Structure formats: structure tokens, C-alpha cells
Short mmCIF file of C-alpha atoms and ligand atoms in Angstrom, two decimals:
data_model
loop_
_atom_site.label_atom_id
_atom_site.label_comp_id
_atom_site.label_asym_id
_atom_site.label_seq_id
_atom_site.Cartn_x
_atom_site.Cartn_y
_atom_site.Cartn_z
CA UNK M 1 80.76 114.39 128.74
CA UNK M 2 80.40 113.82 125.32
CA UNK M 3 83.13 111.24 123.57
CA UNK M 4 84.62 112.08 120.45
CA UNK M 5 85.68 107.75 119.05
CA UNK M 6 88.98 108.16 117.05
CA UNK M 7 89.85 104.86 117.50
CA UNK M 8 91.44 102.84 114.52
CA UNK M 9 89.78 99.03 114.86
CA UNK M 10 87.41 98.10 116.15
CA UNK M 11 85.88 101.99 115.45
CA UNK M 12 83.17 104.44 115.79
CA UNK M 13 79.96 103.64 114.00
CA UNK M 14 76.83 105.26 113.74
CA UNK M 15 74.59 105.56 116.63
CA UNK M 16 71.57 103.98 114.98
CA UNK M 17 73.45 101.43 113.77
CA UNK M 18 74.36 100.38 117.28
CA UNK M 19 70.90 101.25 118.70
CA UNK M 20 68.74 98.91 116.28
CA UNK M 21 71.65 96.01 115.91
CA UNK M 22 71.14 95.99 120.14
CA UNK M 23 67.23 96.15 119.40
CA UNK M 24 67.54 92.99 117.11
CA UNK M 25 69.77 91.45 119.98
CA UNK M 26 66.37 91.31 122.52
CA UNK M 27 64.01 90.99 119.86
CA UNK M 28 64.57 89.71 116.42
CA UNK M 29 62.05 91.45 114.22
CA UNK M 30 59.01 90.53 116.96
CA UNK M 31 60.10 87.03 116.38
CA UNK M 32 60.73 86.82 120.73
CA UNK M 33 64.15 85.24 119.89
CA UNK M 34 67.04 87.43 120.07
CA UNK M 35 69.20 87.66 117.11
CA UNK M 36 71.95 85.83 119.52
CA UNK M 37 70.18 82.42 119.84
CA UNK M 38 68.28 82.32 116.27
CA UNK M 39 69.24 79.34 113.59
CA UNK M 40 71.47 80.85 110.68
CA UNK M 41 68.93 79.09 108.66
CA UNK M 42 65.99 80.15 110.07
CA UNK M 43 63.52 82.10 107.39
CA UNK M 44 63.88 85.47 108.86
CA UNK M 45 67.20 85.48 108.78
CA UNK M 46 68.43 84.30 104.68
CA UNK M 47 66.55 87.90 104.10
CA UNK M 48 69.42 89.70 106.41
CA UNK M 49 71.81 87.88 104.04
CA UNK M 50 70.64 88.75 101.11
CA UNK M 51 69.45 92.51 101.59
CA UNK M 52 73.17 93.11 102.52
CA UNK M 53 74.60 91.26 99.76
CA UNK M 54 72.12 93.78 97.25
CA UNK M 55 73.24 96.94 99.23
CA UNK M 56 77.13 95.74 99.04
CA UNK M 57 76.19 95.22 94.85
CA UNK M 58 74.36 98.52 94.79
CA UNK M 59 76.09 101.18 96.81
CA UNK M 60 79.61 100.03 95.25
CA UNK M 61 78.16 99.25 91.36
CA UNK M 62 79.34 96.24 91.73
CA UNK M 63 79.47 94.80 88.04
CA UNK M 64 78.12 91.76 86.91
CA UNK M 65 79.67 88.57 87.36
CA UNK M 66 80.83 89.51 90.89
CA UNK M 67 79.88 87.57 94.69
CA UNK M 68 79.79 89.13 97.50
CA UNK M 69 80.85 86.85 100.72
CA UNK M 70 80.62 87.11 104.42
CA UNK M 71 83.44 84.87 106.51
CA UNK M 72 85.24 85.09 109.62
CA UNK M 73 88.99 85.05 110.48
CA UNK M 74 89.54 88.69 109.76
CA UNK M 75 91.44 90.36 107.06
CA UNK M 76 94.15 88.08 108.30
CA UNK M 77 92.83 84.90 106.61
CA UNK M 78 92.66 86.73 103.50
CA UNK M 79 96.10 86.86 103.58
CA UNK M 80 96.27 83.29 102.78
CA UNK M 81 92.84 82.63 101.07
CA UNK M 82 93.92 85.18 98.52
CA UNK M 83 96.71 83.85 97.04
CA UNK M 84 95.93 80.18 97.29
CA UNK M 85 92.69 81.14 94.87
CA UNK M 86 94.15 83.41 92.70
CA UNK M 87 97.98 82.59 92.54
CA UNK M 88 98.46 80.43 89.07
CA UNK M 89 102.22 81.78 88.74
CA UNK M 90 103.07 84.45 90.37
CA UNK M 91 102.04 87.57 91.81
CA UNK M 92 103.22 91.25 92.78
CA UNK M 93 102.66 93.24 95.85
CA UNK M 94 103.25 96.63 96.81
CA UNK M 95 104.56 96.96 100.28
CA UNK M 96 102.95 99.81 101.50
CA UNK M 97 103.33 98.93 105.98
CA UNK M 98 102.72 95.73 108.40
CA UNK M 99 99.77 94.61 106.42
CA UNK M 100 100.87 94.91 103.32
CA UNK M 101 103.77 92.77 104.27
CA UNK M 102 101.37 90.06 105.93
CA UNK M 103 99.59 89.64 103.03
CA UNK M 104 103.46 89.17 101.04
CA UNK M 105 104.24 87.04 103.79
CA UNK M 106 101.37 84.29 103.13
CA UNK M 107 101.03 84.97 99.44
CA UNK M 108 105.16 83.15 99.72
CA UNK M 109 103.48 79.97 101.05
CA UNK M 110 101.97 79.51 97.91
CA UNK M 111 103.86 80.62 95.25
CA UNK M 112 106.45 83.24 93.70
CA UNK M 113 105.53 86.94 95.05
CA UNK M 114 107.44 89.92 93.58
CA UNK M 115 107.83 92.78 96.19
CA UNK M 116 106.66 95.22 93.01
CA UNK M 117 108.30 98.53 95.90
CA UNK M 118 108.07 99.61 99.11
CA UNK M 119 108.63 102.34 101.23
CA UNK M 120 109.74 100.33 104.37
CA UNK M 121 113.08 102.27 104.47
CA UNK M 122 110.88 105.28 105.01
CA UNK M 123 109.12 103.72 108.03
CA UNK M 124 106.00 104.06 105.54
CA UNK M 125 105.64 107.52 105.31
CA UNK M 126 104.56 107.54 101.87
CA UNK M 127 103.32 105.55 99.08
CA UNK M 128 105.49 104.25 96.53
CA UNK M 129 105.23 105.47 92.57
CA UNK M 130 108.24 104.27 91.20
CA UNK M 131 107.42 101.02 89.82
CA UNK M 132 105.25 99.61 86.67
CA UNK M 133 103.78 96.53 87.48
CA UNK M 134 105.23 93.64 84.94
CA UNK M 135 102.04 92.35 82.61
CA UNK M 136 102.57 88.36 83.83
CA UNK M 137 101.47 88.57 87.06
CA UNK M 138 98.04 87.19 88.02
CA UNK M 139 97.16 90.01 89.84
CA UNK M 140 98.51 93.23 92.01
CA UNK M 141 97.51 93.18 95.46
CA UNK M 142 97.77 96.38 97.33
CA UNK M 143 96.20 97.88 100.29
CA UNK M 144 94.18 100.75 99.46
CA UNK M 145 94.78 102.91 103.43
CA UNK M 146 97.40 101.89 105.49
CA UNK M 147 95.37 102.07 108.64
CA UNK M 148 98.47 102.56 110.90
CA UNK M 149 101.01 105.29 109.05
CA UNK M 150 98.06 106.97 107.83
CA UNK M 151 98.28 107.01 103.78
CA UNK M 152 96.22 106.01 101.22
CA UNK M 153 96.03 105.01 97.50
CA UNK M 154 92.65 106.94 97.17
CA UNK M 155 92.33 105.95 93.57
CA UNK M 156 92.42 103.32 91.19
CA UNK M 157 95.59 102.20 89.93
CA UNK M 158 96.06 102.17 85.62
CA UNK M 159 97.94 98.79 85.42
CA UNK M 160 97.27 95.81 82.65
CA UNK M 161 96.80 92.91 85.50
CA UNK M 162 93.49 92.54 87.62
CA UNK M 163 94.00 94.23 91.13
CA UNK M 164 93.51 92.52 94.68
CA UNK M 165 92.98 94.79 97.33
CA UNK M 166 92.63 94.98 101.13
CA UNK M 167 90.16 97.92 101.75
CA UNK M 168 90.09 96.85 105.23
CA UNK M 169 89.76 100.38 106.57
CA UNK M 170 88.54 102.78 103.71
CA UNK M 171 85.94 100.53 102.35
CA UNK M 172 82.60 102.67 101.49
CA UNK M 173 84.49 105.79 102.01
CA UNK M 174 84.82 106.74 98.17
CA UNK M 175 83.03 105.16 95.12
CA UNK M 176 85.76 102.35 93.56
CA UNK M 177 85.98 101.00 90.13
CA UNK M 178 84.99 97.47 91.05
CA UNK M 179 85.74 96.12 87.73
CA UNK M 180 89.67 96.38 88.04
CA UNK M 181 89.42 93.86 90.76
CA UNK M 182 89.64 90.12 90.51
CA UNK M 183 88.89 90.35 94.53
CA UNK M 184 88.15 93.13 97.67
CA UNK M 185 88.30 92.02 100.70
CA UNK M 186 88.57 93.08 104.63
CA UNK M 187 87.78 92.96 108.31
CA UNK M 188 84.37 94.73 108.99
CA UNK M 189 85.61 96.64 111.88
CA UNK M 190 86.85 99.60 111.09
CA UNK M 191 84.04 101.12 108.37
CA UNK M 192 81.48 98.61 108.62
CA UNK M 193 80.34 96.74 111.50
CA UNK M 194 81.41 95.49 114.79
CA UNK M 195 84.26 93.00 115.14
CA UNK M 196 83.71 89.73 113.39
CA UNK M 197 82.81 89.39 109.99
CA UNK M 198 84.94 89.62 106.90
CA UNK M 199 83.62 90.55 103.36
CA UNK M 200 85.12 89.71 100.39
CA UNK M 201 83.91 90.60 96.61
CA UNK M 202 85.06 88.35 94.28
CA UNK M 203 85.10 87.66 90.50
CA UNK M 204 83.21 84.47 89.92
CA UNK M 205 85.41 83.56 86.72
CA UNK M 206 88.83 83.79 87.95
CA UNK M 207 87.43 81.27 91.11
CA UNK M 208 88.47 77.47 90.45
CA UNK M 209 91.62 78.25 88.27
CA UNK M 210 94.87 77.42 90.43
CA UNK M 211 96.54 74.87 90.16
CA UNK M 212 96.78 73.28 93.79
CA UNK M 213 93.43 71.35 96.07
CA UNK M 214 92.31 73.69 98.10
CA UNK M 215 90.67 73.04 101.38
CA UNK M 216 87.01 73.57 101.73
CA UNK M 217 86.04 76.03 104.05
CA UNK M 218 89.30 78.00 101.97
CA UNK M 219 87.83 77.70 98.74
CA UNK M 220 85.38 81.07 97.93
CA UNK M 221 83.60 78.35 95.76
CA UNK M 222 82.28 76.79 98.96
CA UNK M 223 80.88 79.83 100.17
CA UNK M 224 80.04 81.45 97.25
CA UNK M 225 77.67 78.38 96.10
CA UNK M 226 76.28 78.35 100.18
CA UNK M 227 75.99 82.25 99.91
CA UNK M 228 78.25 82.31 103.05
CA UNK M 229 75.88 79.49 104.64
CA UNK M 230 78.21 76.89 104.35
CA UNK M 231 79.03 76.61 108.06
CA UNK M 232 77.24 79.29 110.73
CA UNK M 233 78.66 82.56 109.80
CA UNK M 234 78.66 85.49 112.45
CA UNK M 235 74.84 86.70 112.31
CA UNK M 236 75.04 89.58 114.69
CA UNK M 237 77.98 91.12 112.94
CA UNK M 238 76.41 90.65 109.73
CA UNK M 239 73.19 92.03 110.93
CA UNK M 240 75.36 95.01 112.30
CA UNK M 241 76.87 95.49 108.79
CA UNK M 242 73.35 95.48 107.30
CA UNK M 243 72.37 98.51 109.69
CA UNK M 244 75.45 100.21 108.12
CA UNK M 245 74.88 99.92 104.83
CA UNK M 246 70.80 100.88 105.40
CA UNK M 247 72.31 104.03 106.75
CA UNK M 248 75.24 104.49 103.76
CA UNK M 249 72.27 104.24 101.60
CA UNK M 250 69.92 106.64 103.41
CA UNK M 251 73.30 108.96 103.42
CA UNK M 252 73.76 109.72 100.19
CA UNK M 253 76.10 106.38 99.74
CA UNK M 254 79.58 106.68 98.68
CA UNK M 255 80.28 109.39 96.37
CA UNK M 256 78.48 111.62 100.26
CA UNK M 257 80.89 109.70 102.40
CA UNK M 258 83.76 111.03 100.16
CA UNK M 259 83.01 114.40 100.22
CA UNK M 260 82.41 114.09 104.02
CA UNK M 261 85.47 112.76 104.18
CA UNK M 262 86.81 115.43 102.16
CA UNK M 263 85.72 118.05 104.25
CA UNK M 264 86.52 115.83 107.57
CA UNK M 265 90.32 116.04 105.88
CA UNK M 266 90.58 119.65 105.12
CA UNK M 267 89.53 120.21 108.79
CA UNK M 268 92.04 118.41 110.76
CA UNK M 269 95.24 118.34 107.79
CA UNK M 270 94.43 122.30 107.82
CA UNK M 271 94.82 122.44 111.84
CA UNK M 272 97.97 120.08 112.07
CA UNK M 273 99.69 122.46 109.03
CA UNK M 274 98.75 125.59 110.84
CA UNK M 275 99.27 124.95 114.59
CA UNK M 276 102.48 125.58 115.87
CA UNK M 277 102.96 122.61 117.87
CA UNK M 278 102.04 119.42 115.32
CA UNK M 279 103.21 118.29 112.25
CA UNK M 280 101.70 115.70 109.81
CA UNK M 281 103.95 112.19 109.60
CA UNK M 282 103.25 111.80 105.87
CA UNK M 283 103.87 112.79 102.25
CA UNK M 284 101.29 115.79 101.82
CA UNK M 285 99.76 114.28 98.48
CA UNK M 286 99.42 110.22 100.50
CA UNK M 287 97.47 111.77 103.07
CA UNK M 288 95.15 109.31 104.57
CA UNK M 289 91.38 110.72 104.86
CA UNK M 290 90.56 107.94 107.63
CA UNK M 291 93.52 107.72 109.94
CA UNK M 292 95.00 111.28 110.32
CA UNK M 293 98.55 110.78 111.70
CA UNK M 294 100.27 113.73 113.88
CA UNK M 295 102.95 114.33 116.06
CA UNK M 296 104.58 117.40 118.22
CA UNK M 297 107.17 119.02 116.33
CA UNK M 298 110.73 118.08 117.53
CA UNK M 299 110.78 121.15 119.59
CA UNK M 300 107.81 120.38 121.58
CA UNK M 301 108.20 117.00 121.85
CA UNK M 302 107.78 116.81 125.50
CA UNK M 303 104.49 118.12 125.36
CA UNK M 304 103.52 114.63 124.00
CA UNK M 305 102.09 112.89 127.13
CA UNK M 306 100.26 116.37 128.14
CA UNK M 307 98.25 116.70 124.69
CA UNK M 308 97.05 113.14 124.89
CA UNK M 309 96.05 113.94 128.63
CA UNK M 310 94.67 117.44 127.67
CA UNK M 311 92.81 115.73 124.37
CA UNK M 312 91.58 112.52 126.95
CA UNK M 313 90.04 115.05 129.01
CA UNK M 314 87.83 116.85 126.60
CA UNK M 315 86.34 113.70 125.22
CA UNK M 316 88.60 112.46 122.83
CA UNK M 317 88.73 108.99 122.96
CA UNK M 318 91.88 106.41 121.03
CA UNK M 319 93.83 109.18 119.64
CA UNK M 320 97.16 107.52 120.73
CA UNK M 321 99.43 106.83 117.73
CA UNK M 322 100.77 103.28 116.87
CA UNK M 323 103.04 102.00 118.25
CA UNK M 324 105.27 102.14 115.40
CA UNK M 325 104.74 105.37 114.36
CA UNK M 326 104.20 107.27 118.19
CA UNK M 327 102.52 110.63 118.60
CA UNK M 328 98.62 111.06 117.88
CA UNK M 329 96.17 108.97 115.21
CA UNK M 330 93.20 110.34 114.75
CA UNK M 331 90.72 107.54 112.96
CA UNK M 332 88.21 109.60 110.92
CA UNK M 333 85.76 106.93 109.47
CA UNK M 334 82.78 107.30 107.76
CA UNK M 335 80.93 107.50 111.43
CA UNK M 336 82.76 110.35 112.60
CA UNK M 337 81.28 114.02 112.52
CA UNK M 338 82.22 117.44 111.25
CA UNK M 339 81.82 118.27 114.74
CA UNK M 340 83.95 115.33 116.30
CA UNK M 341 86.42 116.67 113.82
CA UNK M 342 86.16 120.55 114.73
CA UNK M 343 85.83 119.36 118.69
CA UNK M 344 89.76 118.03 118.48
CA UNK M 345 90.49 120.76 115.99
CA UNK M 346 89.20 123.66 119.07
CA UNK M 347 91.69 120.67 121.33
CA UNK M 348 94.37 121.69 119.68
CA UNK M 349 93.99 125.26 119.26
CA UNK M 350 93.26 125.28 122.83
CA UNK M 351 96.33 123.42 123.74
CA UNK M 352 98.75 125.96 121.54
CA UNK M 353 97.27 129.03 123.32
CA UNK M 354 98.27 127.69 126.70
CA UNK M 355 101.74 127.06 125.44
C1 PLP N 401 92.96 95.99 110.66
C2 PLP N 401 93.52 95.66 109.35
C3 PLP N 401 93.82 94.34 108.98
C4 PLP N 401 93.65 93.18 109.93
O1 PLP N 401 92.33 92.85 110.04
P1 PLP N 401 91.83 91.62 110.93
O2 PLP N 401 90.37 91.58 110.60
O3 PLP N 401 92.12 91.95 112.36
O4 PLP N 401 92.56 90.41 110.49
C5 PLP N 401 94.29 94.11 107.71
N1 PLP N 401 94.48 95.12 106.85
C6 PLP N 401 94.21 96.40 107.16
C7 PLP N 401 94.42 97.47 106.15
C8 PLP N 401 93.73 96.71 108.42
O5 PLP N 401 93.45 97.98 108.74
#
């Protein structure tokens, strides 16, 4: 049977993506050596490197004056590598769910963080718009989809401080403004690649400026200057995130994957809103376009476990909910089809006819 792959992280990506990184893993480029047990150094692979740093640069219009950096330790170490490079004084954060308040939580190590709103008391449900972010901040850090309530700031703010953003999970999904950021960053595996690389685009002239000695392999400097050689960096998920962007380009590149997504939206939003059984977890105008979060309706709330059964049978695959929010998520990255998308949308239809 064919699988439908909502999952949230580690996530669908395209087929040829998967088929040629595994080609590369028995055979790098006719070299005999697989991909797995070539040097980081060796001279076929600095092009692999570089090719993905231009496609990052192009497909995003990256401006001038920007690098573009592969690491490991996940969005996570961002967290931390964030502030400690760009915290002078202090910064603001908008706590928009769990990562959000990660990112808070090690920006506090380093200096004075002002929670800027949040919409905790709301469990997340929506995004918060009350504020106006004070003009002596060294930057505003928000997280552009909140990958497990399911909304998104699919925009760019208008604020008078640089931006820092985690676009862990909606990177490539819309054309961004680059220039508003001092730094982008995220985990690869939920719009890019497999499971272990990081990429972070940051501006070269607000690098070196706080206060405080940082460690090496912490400093962006380090692997900015190395052009993310300093130590062995993950080759086989950078190779992966390579095949990606070859096939964002070949697809029309951003400004396609956001009317796909679009479309993908006005698909499953427009079944939740008209089925009798569901009902969207969110505010209406925060709506996610990558996770799509759903859950019965209060009234047929027992029908819970039997959807997710009815759903697992017909090929969907890692529609189960978070843990914090319950009921359904349905991860729509750029991967995912019009047809995965009508395939759950028939799912649910089908489900409300036999109740
Ligand atoms: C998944 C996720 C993270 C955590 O990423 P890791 O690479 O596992 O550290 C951080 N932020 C967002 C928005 C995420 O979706």
C-alpha cells in the first residue's frame, strides 16, 4: 500500500532526493568510495560544500555580506550559540511554544532576555500581536512555525532591531526577506535533509562583537573562516541537503513551494472546517501551512483512537498529535503531495460517512 509521511521530524522528503543521496552512499560520483567512508577533505567533496552553500544564497536571495554554515547539534545548540554571538546587552523573545522557550531558556545563561509575549496561557494556540518590540535590544528572536501547535508567523515582522529566527521547520517553504536577519538557523530534518546537519545564515558583521571569549567550535567565526571544515561535519546529511535544494531549484524554488503549500493548506484547513467530526486547534488567521493540527470535536471525542486506526490503515503514516496538544498533526512539508493531501482529505470524508 502506498504511505502517505505526515510525520513532523525527522519528515518526508522527496523520493529522488532519497534515491540519489543512497546512490552516492555505494558510489560516490564513480569515485568506488561510498560517500560514508570518503575524507571531508577529499577534492570531490569541497564541491558538495560549496554548490549547496550557492543554492542556500540563491534560492533564498540571500544578500550580500551573509555566510551560510553547516554544523551539528541540532537546532538545540543554536539555542545557546545564538545568544552567546549576538547578545551585547540584552535581547527579546517571543514565546510562541516549547522551542521558543528553549531558545529563552539558554539565551538567560548569557545575558538579560525580555519575554517580549507569549501565548503560553493559551497552551499556544495562537500567535501573539500585542507587543512592540523596545528599539535597545540586539535582536528579536522568534520562531517562524511552531512545529508542534501548528502556527506560524508566515511573514516578516516590521520591527527597528535585526531579527533571529529558528525556521527549523518552514525553511524553503516561502521566499523570506533575508536582510531583516542578523542570523537563520535550524535542524535540517524537517524541510531539508535527513537527521543531522544544522544550517545557519549569518551576518558576517554583527560576528565577533560580544563582549565575553567564546569557545571555538561555538564561535560562527571558526566555521565561517573553515567554511564548516573546521572539524568533520556530517557529509551524508549535507550531501542529502544538496539533493534537496537541486530539486527546490528544479521546482520552481520558493515562491512554487509557497503556493504548493498554499494549495496543500486550503485542502486539508477546508476539510477539518467542513467535516462534522474535526475541528482546527488554532487561531484561523496563525494557521500553520506545514503542521496542520486537528482534533474530534468534543462530541466525538471517543472516536479519537478509531480515526488514527482508520487513517493508519489507509496509508497514513505519523499523523498522531503531540503530546501536548493530543488529537491528529498532519506535517505537510514541502515533500508532501496534493495527492497525499487529498488521500487523508477522502480519510476523513470516509470516516464521517460511516459515523
Ligand atoms: C524540531 C525543532 C527544533 C529542535 O531541533 P533539533 O535539531 O532536534 O535540535 C527546534 N525548533 C523547531 C521549530 C523545531 O521544529
Amino acid at each position: 500500500m502506498k504511505k502517505y509521511n505526515f510525520n513532523a521530524g525527522p519528515s518526508i522528503l522527496p523520493r529522488e532526493v532519497i534515491e540519489n543521496t543512497a546512490k552516492q552512499c555505494l558510489d560516490f560520483e564513480g569515485s568506488g568510495l561510498s560517500l560514508m567512508e570518503m575524507s571531508h577533505r577529499a577534492k570531490n567533496f569541497q564541491p558538495v560544500v560549496d554548490e549547496a552553500v550557492a543554492l542556500f544564497k540563491e534560492l533564498l536571495e540571500i544578500p550580500e555580506g551573509y555566510s551560510v554554515i553547516f554544523l551539528g547539534g541540532g537546532a538545540s545548540l543554536q539555542f545557546y550559540m545564538i545568544p552567546l554571538n549576538f547578545l551585547i546587552k540584552k535581547a527579546a523573545y517571543l514565546n510562541t511554544g516549547v522551542w521558543a522557550k528553549k531558545a529563552m531558556k539558554e539565551a538567560k545563561l548569557v545575558g538579560d532576555v525580555i519575554e517580549l509575549a507569549s501565548s503560553a496561557e493559551a497552551n499556544y494556540t495562537y500567535i501573539p500581536k500585542d507587543w512592540t518590540c523596545p528599539a535597545d535590544v540586539d535582536y528579536l528572536h522568534i520562531t517562524t512555525n511552531n512545529t508542534i501547535y501548528g502556527t506560524e508567523v508566515r511573514k516578516e515582522y516590521d520591527v527597528n532591531v535585526p531579527m533571529i529566527a529558528d525556521m527549523s521547520s518552514d525553511i524553503f517553504s516561502r521566499p523570506i526577506d533575508v536582510s531583516k536577519y542578523d542570523a537563520i538557523y535550524g535542524g535540517a530534518q524537517k524541510n531539508l535533509a535527513m537527521a543531522g546537519v544544522t544550517f545557519v545564515i549569518v551576518k558576517n558583521d554583527k560576528l565577533g562583537l560580544a563582549p565575553r571569549e567564546i569557545p571555538t567550535m561555538l564561535d560562527y567565526r571558526t566555521h565561517v573562516e573553515k567554511g564548516s571544515m573546521f572539524n568533520t561535519p556530517p557529509v551524508v546529511p549535507i550531501y542529502c541537503a544538496l539533493e534537496t535544494l537541486r530539486w527546490l531549484k528544479a521546482n520552481g524554488g520558493v515562491a512554487a513551494m509557497d503556493k504548493i503549500a498554499r494549495e496543500r493548506g486550503e485542502i486539508v484547513y477546508g476539510e477539518i472546517d467542513r467535516n462534522k467530526l474535526f475541528r482546527g486547534t488554532v487561531a484561523e488567521e496563525d494557521r500553520s501551512l506545514m503542521n496542520i493540527c486537528f482534533v474530534m470535536k468534543d462530541e466525538y471525542k471517543e472516536l479519537e483512537k478509531e480515526f488514527f486506526d482508520f487513517a493508519t490503515e489507509r496509508g497514513m503514516v505519523g499523523l498522531k498529535g503531540h503530546r501536548s496538544v493530543g488529537g491528529f498533526r498532519a506535517s505537510c512539508y514541502n515533500a508532501m503531495s496534493i495527492e497525499g493531501c487529498n488521500a487523508l482529505v477522502q480519510c476523513m470524508k470516509d470516516f464521517e460517512a460511516k459515523h
